[in-house]
mmCIF file of C-alpha atoms and ligand atoms in Angstrom:
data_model
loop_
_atom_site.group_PDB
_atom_site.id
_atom_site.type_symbol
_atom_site.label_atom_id
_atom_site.label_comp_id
_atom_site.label_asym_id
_atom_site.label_seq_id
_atom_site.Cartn_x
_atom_site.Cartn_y
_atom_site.Cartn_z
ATOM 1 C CA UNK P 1 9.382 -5.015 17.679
ATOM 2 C CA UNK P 2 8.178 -1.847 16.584
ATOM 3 C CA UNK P 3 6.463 -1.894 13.525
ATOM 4 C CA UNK P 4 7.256 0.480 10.506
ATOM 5 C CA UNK P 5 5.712 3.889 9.954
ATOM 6 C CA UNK P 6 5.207 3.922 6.172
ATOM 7 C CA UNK P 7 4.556 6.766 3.775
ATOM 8 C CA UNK P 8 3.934 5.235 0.025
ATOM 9 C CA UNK P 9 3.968 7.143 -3.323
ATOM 10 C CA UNK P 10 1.252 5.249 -5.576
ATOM 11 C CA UNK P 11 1.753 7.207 -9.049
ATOM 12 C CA UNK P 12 -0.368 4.875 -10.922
ATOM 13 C CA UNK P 13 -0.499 5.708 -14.586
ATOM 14 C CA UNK P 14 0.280 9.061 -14.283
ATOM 15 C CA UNK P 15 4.087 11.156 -15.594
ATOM 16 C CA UNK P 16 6.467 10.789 -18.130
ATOM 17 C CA UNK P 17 10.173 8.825 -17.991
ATOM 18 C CA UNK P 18 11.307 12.316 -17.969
ATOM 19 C CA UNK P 19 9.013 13.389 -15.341
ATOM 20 C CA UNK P 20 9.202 10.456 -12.986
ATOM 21 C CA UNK P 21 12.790 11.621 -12.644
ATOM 22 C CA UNK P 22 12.643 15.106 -12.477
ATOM 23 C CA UNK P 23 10.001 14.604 -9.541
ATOM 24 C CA UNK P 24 12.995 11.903 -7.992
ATOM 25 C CA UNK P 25 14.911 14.194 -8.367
ATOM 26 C CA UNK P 26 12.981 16.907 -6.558
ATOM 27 C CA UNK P 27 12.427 14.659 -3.743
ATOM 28 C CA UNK P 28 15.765 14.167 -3.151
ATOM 29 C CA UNK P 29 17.215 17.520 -2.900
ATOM 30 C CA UNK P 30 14.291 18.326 -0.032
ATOM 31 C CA UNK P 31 15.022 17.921 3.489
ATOM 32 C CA UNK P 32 13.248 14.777 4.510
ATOM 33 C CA UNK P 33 13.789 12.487 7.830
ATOM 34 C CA UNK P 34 13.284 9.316 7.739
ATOM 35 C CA UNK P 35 14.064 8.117 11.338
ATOM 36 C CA UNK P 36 14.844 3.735 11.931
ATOM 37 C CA UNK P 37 10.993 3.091 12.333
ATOM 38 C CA UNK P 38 10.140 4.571 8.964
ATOM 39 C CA UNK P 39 10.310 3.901 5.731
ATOM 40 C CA UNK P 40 9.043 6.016 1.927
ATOM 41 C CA UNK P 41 8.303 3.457 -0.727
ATOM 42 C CA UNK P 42 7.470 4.285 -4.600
ATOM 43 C CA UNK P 43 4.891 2.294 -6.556
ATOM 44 C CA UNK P 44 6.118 3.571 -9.930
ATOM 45 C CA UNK P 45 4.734 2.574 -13.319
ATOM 46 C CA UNK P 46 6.192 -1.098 -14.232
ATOM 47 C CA UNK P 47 8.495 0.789 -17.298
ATOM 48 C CA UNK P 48 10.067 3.154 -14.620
ATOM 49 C CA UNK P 49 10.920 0.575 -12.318
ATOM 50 C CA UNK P 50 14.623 0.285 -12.764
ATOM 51 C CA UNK P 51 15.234 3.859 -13.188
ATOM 52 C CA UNK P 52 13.472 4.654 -9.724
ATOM 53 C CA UNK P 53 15.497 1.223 -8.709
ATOM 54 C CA UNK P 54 18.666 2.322 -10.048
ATOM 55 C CA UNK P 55 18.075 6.409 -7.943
ATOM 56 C CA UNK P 56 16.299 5.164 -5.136
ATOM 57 C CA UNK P 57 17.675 1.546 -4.407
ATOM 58 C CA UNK P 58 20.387 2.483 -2.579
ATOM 59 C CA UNK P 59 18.807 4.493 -0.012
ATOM 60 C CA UNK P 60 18.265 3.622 3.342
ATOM 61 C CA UNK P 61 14.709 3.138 4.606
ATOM 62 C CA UNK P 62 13.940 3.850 0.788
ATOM 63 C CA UNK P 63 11.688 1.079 -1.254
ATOM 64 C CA UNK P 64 10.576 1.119 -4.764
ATOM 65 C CA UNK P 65 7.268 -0.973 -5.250
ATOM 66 C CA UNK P 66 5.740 -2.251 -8.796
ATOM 67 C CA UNK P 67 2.021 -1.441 -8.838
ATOM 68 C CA UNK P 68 1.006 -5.102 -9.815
ATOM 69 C CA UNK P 69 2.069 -8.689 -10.397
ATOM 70 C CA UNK P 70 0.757 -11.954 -11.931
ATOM 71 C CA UNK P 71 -0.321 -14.912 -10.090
ATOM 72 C CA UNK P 72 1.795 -17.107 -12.276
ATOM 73 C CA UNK P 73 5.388 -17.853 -11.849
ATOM 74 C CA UNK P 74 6.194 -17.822 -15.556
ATOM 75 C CA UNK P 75 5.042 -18.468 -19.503
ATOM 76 C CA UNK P 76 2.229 -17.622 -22.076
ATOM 77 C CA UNK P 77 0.252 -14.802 -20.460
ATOM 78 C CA UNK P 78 1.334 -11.623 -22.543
ATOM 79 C CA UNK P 79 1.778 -8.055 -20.652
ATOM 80 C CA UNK P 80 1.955 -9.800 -17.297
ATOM 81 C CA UNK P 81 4.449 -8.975 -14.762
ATOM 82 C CA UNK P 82 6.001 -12.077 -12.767
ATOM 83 C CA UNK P 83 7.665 -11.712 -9.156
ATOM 84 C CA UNK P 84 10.625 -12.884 -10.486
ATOM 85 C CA UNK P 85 10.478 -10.566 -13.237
ATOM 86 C CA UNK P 86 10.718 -7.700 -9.796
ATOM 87 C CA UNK P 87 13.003 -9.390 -7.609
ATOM 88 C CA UNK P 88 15.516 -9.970 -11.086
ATOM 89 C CA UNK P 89 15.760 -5.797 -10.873
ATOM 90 C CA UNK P 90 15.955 -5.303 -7.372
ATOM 91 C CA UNK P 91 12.377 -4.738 -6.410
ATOM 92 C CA UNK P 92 11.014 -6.413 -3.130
ATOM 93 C CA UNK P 93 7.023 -4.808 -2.867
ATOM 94 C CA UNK P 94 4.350 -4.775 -4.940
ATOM 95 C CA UNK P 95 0.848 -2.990 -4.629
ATOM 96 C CA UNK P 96 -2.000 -5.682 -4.601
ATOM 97 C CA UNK P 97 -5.437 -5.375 -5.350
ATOM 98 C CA UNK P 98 -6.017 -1.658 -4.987
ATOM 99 C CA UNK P 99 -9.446 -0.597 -5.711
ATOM 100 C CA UNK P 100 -8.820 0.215 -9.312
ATOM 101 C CA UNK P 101 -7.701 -2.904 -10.165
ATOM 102 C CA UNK P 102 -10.192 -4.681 -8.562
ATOM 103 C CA UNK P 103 -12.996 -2.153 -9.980
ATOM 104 C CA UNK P 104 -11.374 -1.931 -13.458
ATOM 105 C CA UNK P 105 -9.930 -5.458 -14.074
ATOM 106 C CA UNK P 106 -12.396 -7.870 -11.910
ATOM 107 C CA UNK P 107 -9.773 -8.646 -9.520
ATOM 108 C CA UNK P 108 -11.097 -11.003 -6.809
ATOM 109 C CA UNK P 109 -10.545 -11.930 -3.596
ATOM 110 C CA UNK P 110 -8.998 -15.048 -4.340
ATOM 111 C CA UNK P 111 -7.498 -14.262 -7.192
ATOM 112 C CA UNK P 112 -5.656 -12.033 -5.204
ATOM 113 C CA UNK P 113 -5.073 -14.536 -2.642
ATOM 114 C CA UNK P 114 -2.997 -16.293 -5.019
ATOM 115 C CA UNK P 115 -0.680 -13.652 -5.720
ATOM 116 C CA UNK P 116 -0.263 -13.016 -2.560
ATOM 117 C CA UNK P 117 0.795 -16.509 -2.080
ATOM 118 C CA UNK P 118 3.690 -15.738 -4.865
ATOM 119 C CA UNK P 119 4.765 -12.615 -3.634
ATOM 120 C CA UNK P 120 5.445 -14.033 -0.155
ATOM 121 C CA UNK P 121 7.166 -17.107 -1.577
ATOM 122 C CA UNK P 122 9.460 -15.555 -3.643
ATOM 123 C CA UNK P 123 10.328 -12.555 -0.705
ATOM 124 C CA UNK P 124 8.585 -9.708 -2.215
ATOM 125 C CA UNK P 125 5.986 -7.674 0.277
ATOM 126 C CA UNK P 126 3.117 -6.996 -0.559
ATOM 127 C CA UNK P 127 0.828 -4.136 0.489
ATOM 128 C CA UNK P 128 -2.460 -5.004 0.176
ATOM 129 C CA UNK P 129 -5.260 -2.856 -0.159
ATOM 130 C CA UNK P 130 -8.862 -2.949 1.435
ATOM 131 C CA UNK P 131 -11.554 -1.276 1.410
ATOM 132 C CA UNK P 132 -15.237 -0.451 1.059
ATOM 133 C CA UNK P 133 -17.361 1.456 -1.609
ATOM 134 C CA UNK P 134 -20.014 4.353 -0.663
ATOM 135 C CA UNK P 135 -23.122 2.356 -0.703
ATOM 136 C CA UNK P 136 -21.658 0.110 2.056
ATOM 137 C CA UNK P 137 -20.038 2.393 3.890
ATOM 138 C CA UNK P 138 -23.642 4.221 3.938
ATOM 139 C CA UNK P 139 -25.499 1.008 4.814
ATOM 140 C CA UNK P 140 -23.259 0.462 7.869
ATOM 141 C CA UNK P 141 -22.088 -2.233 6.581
ATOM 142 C CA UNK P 142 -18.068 -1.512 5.771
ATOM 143 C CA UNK P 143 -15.978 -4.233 9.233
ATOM 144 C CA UNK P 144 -18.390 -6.980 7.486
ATOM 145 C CA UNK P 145 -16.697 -5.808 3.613
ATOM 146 C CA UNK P 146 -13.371 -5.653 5.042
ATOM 147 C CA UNK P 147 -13.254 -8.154 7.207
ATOM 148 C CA UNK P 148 -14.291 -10.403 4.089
ATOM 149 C CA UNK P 149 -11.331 -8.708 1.978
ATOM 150 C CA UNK P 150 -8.346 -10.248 4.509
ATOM 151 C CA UNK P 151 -10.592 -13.553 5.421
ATOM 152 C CA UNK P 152 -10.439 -14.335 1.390
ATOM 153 C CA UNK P 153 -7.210 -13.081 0.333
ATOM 154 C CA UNK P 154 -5.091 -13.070 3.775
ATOM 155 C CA UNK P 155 -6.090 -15.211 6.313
ATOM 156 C CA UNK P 156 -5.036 -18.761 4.603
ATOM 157 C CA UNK P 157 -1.617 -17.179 5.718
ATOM 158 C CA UNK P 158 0.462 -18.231 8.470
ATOM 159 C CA UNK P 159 1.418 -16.325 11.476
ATOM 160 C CA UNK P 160 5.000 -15.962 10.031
ATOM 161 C CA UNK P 161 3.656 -15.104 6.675
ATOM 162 C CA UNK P 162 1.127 -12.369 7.395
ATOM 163 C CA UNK P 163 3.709 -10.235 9.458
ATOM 164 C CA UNK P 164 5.131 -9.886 6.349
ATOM 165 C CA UNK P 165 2.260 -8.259 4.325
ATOM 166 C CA UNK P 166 1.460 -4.356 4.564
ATOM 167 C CA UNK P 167 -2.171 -3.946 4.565
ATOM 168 C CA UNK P 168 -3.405 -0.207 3.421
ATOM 169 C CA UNK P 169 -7.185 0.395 4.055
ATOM 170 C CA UNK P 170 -8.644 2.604 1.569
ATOM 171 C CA UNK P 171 -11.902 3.854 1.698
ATOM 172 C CA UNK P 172 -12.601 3.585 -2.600
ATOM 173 C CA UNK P 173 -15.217 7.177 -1.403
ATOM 174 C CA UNK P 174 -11.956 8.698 -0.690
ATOM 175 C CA UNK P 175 -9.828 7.854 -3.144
ATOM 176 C CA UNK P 176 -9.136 10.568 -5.620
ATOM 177 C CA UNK P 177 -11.865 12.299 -4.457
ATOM 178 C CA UNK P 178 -10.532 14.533 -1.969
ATOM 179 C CA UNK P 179 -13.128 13.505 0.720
ATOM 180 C CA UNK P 180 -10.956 12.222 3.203
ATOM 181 C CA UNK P 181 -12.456 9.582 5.801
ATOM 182 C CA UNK P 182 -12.028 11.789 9.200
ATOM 183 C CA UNK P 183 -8.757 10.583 11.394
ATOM 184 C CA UNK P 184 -11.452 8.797 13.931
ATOM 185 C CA UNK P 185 -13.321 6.925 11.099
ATOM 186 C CA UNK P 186 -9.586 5.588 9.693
ATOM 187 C CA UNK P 187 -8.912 4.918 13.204
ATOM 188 C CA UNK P 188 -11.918 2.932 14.049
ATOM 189 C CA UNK P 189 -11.411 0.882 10.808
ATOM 190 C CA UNK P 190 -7.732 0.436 11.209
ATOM 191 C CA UNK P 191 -8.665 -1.191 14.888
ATOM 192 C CA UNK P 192 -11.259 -3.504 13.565
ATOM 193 C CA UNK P 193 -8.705 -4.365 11.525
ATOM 194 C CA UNK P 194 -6.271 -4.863 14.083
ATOM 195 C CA UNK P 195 -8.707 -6.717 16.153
ATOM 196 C CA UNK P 196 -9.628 -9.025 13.162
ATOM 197 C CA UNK P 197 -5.881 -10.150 12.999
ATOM 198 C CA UNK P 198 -5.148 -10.595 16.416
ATOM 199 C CA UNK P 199 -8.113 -12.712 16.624
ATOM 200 C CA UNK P 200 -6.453 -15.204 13.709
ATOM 201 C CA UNK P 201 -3.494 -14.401 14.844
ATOM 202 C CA UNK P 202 -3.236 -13.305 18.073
ATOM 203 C CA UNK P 203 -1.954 -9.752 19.526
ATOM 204 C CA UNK P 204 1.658 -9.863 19.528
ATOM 205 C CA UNK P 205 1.204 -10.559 15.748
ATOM 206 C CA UNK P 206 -1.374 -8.177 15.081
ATOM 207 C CA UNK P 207 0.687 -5.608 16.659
ATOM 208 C CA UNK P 208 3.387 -6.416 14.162
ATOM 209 C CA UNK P 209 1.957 -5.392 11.246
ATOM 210 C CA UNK P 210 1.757 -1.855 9.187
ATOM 211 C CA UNK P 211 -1.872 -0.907 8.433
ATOM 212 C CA UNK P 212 -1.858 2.182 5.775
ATOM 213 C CA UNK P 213 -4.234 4.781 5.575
ATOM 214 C CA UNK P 214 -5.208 5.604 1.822
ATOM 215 C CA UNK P 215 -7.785 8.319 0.498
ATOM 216 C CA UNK P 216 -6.397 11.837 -0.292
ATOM 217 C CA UNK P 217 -4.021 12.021 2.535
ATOM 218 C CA UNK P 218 -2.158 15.323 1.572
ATOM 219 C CA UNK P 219 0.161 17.512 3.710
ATOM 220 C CA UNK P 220 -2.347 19.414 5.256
ATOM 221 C CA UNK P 221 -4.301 15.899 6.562
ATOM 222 C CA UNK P 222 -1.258 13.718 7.085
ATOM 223 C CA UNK P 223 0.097 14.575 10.910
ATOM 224 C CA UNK P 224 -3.398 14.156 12.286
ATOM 225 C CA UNK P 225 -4.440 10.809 10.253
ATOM 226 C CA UNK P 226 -0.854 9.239 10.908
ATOM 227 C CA UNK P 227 -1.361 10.612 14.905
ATOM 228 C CA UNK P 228 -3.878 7.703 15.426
ATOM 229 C CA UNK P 229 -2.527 5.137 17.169
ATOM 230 C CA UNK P 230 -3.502 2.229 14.225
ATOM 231 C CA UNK P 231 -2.510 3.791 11.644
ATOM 232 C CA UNK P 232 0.980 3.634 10.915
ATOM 233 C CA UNK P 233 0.949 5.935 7.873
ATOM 234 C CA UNK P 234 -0.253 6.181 4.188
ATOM 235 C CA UNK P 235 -0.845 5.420 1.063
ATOM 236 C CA UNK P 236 -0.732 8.778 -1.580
ATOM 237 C CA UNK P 237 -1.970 8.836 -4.830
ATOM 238 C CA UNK P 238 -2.510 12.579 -6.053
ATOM 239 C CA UNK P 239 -0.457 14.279 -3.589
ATOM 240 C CA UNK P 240 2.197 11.934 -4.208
ATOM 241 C CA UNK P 241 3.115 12.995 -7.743
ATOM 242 C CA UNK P 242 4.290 16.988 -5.867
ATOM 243 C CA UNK P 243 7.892 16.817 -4.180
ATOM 244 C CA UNK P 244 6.514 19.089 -1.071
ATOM 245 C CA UNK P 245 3.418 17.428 -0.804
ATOM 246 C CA UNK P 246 5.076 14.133 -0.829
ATOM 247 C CA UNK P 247 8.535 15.364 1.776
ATOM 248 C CA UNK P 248 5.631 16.384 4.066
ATOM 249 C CA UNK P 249 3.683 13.438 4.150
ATOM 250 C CA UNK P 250 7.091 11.477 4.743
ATOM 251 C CA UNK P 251 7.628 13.937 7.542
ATOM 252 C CA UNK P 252 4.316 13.831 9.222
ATOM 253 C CA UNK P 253 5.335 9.673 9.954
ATOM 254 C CA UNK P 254 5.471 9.065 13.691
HETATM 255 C C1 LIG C 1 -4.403 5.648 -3.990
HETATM 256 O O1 LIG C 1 -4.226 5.660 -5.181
HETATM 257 O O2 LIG C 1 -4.085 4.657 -3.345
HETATM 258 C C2 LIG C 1 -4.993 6.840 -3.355
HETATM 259 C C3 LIG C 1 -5.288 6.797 -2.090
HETATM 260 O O3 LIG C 1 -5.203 7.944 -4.156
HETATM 261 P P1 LIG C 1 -5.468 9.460 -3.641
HETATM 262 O O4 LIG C 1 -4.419 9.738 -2.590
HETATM 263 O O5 LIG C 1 -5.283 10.290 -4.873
HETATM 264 O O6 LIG C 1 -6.836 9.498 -3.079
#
């Protein structure tokens, strides 16, 4: 099996009702190919799901993704989102522990771990981020950080399970900061990464899954960061929120 070339739109708390349509709606009227391998998905702000849902779900090889989830399957924890809350409007991925949310709201390891464990029990994908901060990445020290990420949150998973996860390694220096980590530096992370799974997992598995690049892909960035032969395409925060910037990204897949 081949496994999917992915570009995903991660607005976070940026744009409007009105806006998150209007740029929908821009996307949609631009030439874009998505070919069988390849899919766009849009982690949209949890109010805007069901619009996006309602222009987007019917698409092939199109996927709208909430940008969190609870740990809990139900009851008294106010402002949370549950799975089933998602899979009750149509929506099958959800973004877990990206950088932000770990950074801003003490998300752990484990605690991810957890909703991992609901997501993939109820049938809803998630794309898990990774990653390492400057100071580790300038001590050297970023396959020991990383690996630690999927040992604590992923690797209680079975083979069957974990070929059902997206990972997206993000590099938190290059997130929003338009410092990009060069296309050989996300390659040699995205084969660590590789290598760490098959090693749990073995390679036919490993080989299975979509690892995403995050950390100000944009248009001009995308063809030769999704070229390398681990990473099967991005993650897009800034230059997801432009239509052209976005159509190009989806077009620079492999
Ligand atoms: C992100 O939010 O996941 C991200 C990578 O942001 P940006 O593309 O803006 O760096």
């Amino acid at each position: 099996m081949m496994r999917k070339q992915i570009a995903a739109a991660n607005w976070k708390m940026n744009l409007t009702l009105q806006q998150g349509e209007q740029l929908i709606n821009d996307l949609l009227a631009k030439p874009h190919s998505l070919k069988e391998n390849q899919q766009a998905i849009f982690a949209v702000p949890a109010p805007y799901l069901m619009m996006a849902q309602e222009k987007l779900g019917n698409k092939e090889r199109v996927a709208v993704a909430a940008q969190n989830c609870y740990s809990k399957k139900s009851g008294a924890y106010t402002g949370e989102i549950s799975v089933e809350m998602l899979q009750s409007i149509g929506v099958h991925y959800v973004v877990l522990g990206h950088s932000e949310r770990r950074e801003y709201f003490n998300e752990s390891n484990p605690f991810l771990a957890e909703k991992i464990d609901i997501c993939l029990a109820n049938g809803v994908t998630p794309i898990f981020c990774c990653g390492e901060p400057l100071q580790i990445r300038e001590a050297g020290k970023q396959n020991e950080f990383v690996g630690t990420q999927l040992n604590e949150s992923l690797f209680h998973l079975s083979a069957a399970d974990i070929t059902k996860v997206v990972i997206a390694y993000e590099p938190i220096w290059a997130i929003g900061t338009g410092k990009t980590a060069s296309s050989d530096q996300a390659q040699e992370m995205h084969a660590f990464i590789r290598a760490e799974l098959a090693h749990q997992y073995g390679k036919e598995t490993a080989d299975q899954i979509s690892i995403l690049y995050g950390g100000s892909v944009k248009a001009s960035n995308a063809v030769e960061l999704f070229a390398q032969p681990d990473v099967d395409g991005g993650l897009v925060g800034g230059a997801s929120l432009i239509a052209d910037e976005f159509v190009a990204i989806i077009n620079a897949l492999k």
